[in-house]
Coordinates of C-alpha atoms (C1' of nucleotides) in Angstrom, one line a residue:
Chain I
X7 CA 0.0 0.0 0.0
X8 CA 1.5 3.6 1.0
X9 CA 4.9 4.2 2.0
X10 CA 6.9 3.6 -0.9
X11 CA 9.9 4.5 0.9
X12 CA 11.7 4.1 4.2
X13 CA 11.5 7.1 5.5
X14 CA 13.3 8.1 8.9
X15 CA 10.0 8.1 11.1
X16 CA 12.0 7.5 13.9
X17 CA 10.7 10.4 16.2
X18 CA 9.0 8.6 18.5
X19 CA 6.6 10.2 21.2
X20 CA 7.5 10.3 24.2
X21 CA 4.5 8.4 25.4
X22 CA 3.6 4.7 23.7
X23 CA 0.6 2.6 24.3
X24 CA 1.2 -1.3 25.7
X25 CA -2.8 -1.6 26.2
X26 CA -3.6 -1.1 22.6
X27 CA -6.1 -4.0 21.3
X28 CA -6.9 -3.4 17.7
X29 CA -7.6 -7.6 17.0
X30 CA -11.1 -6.2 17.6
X31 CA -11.5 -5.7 14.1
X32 CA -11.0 -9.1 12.9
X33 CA -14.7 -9.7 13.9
X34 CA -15.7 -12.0 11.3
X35 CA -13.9 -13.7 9.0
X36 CA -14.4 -17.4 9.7
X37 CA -16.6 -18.7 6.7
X38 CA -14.9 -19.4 3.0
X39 CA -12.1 -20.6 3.0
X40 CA -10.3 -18.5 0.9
X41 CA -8.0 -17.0 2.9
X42 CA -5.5 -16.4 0.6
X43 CA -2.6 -15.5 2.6
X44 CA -2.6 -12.2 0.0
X45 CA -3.8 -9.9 2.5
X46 CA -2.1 -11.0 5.3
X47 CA 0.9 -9.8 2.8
X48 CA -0.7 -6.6 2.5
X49 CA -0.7 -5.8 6.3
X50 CA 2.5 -7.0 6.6
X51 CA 3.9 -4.5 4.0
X52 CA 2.0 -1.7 6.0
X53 CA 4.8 -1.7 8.7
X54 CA 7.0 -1.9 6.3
X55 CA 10.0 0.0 5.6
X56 CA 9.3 2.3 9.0
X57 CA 12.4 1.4 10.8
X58 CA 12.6 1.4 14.9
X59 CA 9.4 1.7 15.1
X60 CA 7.5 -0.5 18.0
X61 CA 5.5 -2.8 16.6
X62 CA 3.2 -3.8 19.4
X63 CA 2.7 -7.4 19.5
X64 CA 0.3 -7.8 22.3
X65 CA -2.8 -9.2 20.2
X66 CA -1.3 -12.5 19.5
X67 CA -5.0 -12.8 17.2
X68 CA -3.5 -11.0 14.6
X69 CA -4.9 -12.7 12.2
X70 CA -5.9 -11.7 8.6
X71 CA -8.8 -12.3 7.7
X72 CA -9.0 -13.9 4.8
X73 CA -12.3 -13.4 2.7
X74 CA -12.0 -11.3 -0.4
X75 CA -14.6 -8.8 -1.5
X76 CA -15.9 -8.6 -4.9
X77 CA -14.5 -4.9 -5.8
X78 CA -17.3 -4.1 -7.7
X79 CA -19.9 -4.2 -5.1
X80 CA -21.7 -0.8 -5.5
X81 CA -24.3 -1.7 -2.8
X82 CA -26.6 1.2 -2.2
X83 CA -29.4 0.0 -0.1
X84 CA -31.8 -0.3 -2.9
X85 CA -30.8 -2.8 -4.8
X86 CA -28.7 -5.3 -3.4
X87 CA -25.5 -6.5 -4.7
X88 CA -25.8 -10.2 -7.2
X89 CA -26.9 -11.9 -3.9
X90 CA -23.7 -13.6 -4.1
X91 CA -20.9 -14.0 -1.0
X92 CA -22.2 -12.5 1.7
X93 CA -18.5 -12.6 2.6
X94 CA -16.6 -9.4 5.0
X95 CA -14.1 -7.4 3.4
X96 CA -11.1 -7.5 5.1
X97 CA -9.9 -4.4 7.1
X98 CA -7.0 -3.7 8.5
X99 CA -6.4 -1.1 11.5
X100 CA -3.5 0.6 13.0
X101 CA -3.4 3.0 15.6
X102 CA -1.2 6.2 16.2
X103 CA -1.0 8.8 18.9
X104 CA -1.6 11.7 17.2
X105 CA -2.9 15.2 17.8
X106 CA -5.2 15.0 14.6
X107 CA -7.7 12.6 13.5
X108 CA -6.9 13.1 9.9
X109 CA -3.7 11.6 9.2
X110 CA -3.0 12.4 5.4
X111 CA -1.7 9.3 3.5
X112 CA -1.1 10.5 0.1
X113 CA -4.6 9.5 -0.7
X114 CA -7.6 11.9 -1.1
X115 CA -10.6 10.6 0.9
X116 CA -13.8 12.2 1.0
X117 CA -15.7 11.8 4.3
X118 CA -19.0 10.3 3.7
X119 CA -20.3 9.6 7.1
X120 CA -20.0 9.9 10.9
X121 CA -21.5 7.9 13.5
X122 CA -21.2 7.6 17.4
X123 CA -19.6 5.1 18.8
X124 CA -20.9 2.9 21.4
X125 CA -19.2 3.5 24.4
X126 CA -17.5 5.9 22.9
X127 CA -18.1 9.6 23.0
X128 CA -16.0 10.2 19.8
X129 CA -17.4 9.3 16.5
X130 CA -16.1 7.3 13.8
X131 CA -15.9 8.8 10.8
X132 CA -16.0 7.1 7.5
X133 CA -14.0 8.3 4.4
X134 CA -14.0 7.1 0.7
X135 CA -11.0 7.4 -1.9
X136 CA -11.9 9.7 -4.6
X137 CA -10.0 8.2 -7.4
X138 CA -12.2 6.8 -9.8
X139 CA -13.0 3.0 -9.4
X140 CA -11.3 3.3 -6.4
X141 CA -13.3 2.1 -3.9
X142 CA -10.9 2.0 -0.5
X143 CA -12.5 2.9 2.4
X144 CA -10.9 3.8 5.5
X145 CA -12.4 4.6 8.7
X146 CA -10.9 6.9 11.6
X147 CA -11.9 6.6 15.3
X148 CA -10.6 7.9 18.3
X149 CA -10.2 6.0 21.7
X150 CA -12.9 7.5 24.6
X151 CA -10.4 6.2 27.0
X152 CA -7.2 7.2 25.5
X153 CA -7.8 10.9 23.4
X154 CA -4.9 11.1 21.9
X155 CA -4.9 7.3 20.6
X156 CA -6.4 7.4 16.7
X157 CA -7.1 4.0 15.2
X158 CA -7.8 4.1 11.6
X159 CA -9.2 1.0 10.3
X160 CA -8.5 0.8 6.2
X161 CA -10.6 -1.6 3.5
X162 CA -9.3 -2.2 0.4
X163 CA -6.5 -1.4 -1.1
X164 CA -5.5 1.1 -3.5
X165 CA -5.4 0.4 -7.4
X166 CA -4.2 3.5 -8.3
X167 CA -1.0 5.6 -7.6
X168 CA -0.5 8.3 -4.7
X169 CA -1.8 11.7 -5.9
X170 CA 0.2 13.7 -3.5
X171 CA 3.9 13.9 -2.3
X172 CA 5.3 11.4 -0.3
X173 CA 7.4 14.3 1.6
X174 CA 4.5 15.2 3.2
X175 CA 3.8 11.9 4.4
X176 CA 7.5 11.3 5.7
X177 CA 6.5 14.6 7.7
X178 CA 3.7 12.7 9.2
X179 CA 4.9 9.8 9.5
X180 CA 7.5 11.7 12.0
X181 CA 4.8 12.6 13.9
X182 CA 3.0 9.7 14.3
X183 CA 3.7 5.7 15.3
X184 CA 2.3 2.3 14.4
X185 CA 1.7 0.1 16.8
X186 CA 0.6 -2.7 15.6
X187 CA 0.4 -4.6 12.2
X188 CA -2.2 -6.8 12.3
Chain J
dC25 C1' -19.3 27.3 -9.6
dG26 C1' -17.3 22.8 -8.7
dT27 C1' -15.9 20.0 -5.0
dA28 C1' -15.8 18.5 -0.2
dT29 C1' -18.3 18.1 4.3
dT30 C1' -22.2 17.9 7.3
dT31 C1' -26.0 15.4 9.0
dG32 C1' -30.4 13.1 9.4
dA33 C1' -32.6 9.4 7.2
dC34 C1' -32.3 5.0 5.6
dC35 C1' -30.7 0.1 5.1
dC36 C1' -29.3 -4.3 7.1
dG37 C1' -27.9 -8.0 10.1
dC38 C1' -28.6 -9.7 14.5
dG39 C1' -30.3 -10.6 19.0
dC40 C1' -34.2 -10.6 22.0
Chain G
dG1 C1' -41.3 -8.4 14.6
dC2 C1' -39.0 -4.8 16.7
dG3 C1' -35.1 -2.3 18.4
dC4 C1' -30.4 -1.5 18.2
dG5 C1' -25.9 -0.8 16.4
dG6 C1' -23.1 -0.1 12.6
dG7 C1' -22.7 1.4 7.9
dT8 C1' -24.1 4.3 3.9
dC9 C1' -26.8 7.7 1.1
dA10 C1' -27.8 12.1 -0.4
dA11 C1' -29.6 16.7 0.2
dA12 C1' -28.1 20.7 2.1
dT13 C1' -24.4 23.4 3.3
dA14 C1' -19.7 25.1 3.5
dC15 C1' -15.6 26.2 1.2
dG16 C1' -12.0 27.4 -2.4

DNA sequence: CGTATTTGACCCGCGC
DNA sequence: GCGCGGGTCAAATACG
């Protein structure tokens, strides 16, 4: 996915998180049993190339769920997709500590929804890539308990190039650090 | 004026 | 069947 390069993220806060639990998101992902190991590639490559950065192992559910989505699945709620798989998409989240909610990857995401969160006094906010055919989604939420603790939770993946600079996303990767992978 | 965001309504799966 | 929680749509609005 993103970060084509190393880059020298190496400024790390000065505060980590040990208590993070994103294996949350692998809800469902049992049935079919695709799982093509593809994905599971995918995360893996998201912590890549960011050097001395803490990976937080303390989910030891990591797993990646491995059902595959049919990309062109443009379900609006009035006439449902073929009927066919009823399968999840897979998702992958990673959390930062970061001031912001909106960490810019390179991508341009247009927000298309915001709910409250169970639990939760922050909302979740949903984006959507704006490339064409592109149908990534990502989702950013904040933790109630932890405020400066953004999980951003990403579907898809990207068929399509980076629009903007990746200097800008060295600059925030410096500001920000992944905890965990998967 | 074109594009992005806001926001309530709507859809759907699931549990009771 | 209904209510709830999560996800999405789309009209209105804000923004450049």
């Amino acid at each position: 996915m993103f970060l084509p390069c190393s880059s020298s993220a190496a400024a790390a806060s000065s505060h980590m998180v040990n208590s993070s639990h994103i294996a949350s998101y692998t809800d469902h992902f049992r049935s079919d049993h695709k799982t093509n190991g593809y994905y599971g590639d995918l995360m893996t490559s998201t912590n890549m190339g960011v050097p001395s950065l803490q990976v937080n192992n303390n989910n030891s559910e990591g797993k990646s769920l491995g059902t595959q989505e049919n990309r062109d699945d443009q379900v609006k709620y009035g006439g449902k997709k073929k009927g066919e798989k009823k399968i999840r998409k897979p998702r992958y989240a990673f959390q930062t500590r970061s001031q912001v909610d909106i960490l810019d990857d390179g991508y341009r995401w247009r927000k298309y929804g915001q709910k409250a969160v169970k639990n939760n006094r922050f909302p979740r906010s949903y984006y959507r890539c704006t490339h064409q055919g592109c149908n990534v989604k990502k989702q950013v939420q904040r933790l109630s308990k932890d405020e400066g603790v953004v999980v951003t939770t990403y579907e898809g993946m990207h068929s399509h190039p980076i629009e903007k600079s990746t200097d800008n996303f060295e600059h925030i990767l410096s500001q920000m650090q992944i905890y965990t992978a998967y």
